[in-house]
mmCIF file of C-alpha atoms in Angstrom:
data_model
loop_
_atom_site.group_PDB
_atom_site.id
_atom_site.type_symbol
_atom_site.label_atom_id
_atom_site.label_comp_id
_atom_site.label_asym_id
_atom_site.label_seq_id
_atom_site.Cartn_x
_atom_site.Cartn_y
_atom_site.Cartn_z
ATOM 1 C CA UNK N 202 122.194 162.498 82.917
ATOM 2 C CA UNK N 203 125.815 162.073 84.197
ATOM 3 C CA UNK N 204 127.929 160.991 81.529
ATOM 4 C CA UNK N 205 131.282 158.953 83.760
ATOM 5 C CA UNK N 206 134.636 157.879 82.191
ATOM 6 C CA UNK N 207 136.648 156.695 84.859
ATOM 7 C CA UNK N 208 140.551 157.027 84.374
ATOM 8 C CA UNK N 209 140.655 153.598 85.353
ATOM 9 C CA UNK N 210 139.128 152.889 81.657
ATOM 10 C CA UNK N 211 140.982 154.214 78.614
ATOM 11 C CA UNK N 212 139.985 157.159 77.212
ATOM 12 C CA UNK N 213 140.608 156.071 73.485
ATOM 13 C CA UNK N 214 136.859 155.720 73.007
ATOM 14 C CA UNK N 215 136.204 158.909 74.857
ATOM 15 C CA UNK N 216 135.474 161.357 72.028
ATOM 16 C CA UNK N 217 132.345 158.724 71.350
ATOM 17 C CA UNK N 218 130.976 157.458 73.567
ATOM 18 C CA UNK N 219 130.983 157.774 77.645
ATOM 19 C CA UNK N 220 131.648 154.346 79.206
ATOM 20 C CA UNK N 221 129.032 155.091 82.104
ATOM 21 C CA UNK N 222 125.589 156.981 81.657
ATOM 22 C CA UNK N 223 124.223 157.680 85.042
ATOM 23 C CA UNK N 224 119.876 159.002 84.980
ATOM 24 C CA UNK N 225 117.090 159.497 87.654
ATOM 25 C CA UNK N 226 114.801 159.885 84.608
ATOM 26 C CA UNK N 227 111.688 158.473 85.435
ATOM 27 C CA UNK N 228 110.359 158.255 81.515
ATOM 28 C CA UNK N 229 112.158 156.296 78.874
ATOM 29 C CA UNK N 230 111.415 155.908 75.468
ATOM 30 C CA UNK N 231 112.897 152.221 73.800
ATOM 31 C CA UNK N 232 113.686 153.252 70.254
ATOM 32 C CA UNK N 233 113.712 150.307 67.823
ATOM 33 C CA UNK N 234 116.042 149.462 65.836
ATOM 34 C CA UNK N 235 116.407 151.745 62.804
ATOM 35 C CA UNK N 236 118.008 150.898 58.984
ATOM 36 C CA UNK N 237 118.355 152.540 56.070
ATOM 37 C CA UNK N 238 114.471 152.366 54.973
ATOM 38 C CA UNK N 239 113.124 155.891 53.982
ATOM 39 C CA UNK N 240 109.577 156.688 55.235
ATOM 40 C CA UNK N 241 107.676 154.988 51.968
ATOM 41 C CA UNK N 242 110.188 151.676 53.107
ATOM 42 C CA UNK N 243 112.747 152.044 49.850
ATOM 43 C CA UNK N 244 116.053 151.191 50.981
ATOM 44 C CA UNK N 245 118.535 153.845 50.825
ATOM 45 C CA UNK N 246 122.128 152.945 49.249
ATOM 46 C CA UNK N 247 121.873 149.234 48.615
ATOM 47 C CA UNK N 248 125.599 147.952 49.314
ATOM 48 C CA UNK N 249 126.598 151.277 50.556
ATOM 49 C CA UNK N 250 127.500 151.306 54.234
ATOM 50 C CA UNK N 251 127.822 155.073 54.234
ATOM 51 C CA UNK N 252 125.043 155.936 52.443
ATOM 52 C CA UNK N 253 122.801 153.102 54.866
ATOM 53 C CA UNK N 254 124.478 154.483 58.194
ATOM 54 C CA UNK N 255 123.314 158.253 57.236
ATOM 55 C CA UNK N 256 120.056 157.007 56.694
ATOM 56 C CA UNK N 257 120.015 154.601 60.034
ATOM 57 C CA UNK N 258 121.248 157.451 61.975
ATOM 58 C CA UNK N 259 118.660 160.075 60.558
ATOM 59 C CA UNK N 260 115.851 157.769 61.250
ATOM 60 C CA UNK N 261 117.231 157.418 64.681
ATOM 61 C CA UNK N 262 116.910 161.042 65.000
ATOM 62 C CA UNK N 263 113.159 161.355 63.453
ATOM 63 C CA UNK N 264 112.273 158.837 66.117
ATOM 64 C CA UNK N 265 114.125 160.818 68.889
ATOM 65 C CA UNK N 266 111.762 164.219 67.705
ATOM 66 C CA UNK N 267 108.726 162.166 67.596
ATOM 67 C CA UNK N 268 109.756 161.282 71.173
ATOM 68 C CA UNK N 269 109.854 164.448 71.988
ATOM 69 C CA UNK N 270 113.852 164.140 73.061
ATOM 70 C CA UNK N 271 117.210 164.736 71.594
ATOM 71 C CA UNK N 272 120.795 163.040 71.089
ATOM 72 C CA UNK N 273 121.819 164.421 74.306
ATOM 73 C CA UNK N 274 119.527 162.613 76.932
ATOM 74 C CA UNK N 275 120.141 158.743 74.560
ATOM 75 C CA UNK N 276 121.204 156.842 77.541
ATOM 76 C CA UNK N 277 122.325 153.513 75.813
ATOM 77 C CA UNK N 278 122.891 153.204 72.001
ATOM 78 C CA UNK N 279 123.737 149.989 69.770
ATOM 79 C CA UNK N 280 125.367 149.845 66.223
ATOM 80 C CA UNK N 281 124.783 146.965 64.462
ATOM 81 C CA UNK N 282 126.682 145.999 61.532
ATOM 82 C CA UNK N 283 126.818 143.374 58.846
ATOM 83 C CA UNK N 284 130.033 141.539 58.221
ATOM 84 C CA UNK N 285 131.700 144.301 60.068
ATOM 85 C CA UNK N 286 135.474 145.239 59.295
ATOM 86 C CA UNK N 287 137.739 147.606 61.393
ATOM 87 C CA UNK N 288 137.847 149.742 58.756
ATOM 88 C CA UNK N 289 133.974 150.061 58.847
ATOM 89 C CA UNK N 290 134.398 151.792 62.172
ATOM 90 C CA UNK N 291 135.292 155.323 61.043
ATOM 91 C CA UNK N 292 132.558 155.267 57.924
ATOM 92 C CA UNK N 293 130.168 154.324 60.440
ATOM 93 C CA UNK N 294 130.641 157.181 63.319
ATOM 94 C CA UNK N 295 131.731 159.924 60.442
ATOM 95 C CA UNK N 296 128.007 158.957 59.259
ATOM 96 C CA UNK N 297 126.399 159.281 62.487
ATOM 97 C CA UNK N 298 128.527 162.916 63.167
ATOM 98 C CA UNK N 299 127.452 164.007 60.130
ATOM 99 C CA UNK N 300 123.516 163.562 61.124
ATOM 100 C CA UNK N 301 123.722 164.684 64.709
ATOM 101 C CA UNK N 302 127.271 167.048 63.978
ATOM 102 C CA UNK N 303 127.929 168.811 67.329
ATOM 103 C CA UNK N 304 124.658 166.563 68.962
ATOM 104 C CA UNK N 305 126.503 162.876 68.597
ATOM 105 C CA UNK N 306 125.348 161.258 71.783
ATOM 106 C CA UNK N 307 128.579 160.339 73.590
ATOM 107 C CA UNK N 308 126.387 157.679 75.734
ATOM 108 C CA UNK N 309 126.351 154.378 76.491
ATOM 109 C CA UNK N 310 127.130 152.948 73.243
ATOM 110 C CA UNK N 311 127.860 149.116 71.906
ATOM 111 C CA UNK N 312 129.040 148.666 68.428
ATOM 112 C CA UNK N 313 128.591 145.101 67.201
ATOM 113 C CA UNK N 314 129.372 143.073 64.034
ATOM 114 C CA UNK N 315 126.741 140.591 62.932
ATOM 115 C CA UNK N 316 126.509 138.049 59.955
ATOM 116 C CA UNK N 317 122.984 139.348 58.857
ATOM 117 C CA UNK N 318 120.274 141.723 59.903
ATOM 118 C CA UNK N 319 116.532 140.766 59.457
ATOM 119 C CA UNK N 320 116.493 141.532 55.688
ATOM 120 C CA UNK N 321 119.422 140.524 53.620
ATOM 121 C CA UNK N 322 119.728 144.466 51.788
ATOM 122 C CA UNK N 323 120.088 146.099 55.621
ATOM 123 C CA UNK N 324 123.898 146.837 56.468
ATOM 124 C CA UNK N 325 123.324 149.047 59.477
ATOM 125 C CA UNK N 326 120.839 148.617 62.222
ATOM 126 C CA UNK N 327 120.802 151.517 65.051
ATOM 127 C CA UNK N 328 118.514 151.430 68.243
ATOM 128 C CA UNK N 329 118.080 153.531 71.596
ATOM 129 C CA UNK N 330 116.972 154.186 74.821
ATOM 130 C CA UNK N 331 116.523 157.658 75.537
ATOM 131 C CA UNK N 332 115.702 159.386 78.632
ATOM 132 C CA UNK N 333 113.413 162.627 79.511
ATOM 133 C CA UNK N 334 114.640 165.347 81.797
#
């Protein structure tokens, strides 16, 4: 993959994303979207966007091994998060450097507030397309 970030686009966003992800791959995997649902289904840190983001973010990377990839070949990545605040944005991304630490996938990446998610306990909702080498 060729990660661009044109100077004609700020780099202010730079050190977390790339604004362009550029792949030949010819296999993709479409991750769904992952929350903050350990494997038996509990819900990890009810009310607790940290806590929720950790465990979106770690499911994100189970699903990436089972996939047989990594962090570093997700071509397009999207945050979701309930009633989102500025404030959210660093508790979010410290969450996600904390799973994947040197890893983060600086790809493709949208970051978007909703009102709800499709159970009223999820605050975070991560998903992925990821590309093979």
């Amino acid at each position: 993959m060729e990660l661009l970030n044109p100077k004609t686009l700020t780099d202010k966003v730079t050190s977390v994303i790339s604004h362009v992800v550029v792949t030949t791959a010819s296999k993709l995997a479409f991750i769904s979207g992952q929350v903050a649902v350990d494997e038996t289904g509990k819900l990890m840190g009810s009310g607790n966007y940290r806590t929720q983001a950790i465990q979106a973010f770690t499911n994100l990377k189970y699903a990436l091994d089972a996939a047989g990839s990594d962090p570093l070949h997700m071509a397009k990545m999207n945050i979701f998060v309930v009633n989102h605040r500025p404030e959210l944005v660093s508790v979010i991304f410290d969450a996600g450097l904390q799973v994947f630490g040197a890893n983060w996938p600086k790809t493709a990446s949208t970051y978007i507030g909703v009102q709800s998610l499709a159970d009223p306990a999820w605050l975070i909702e991560v998903d992925a397309i990821v590309t093979f080498p």
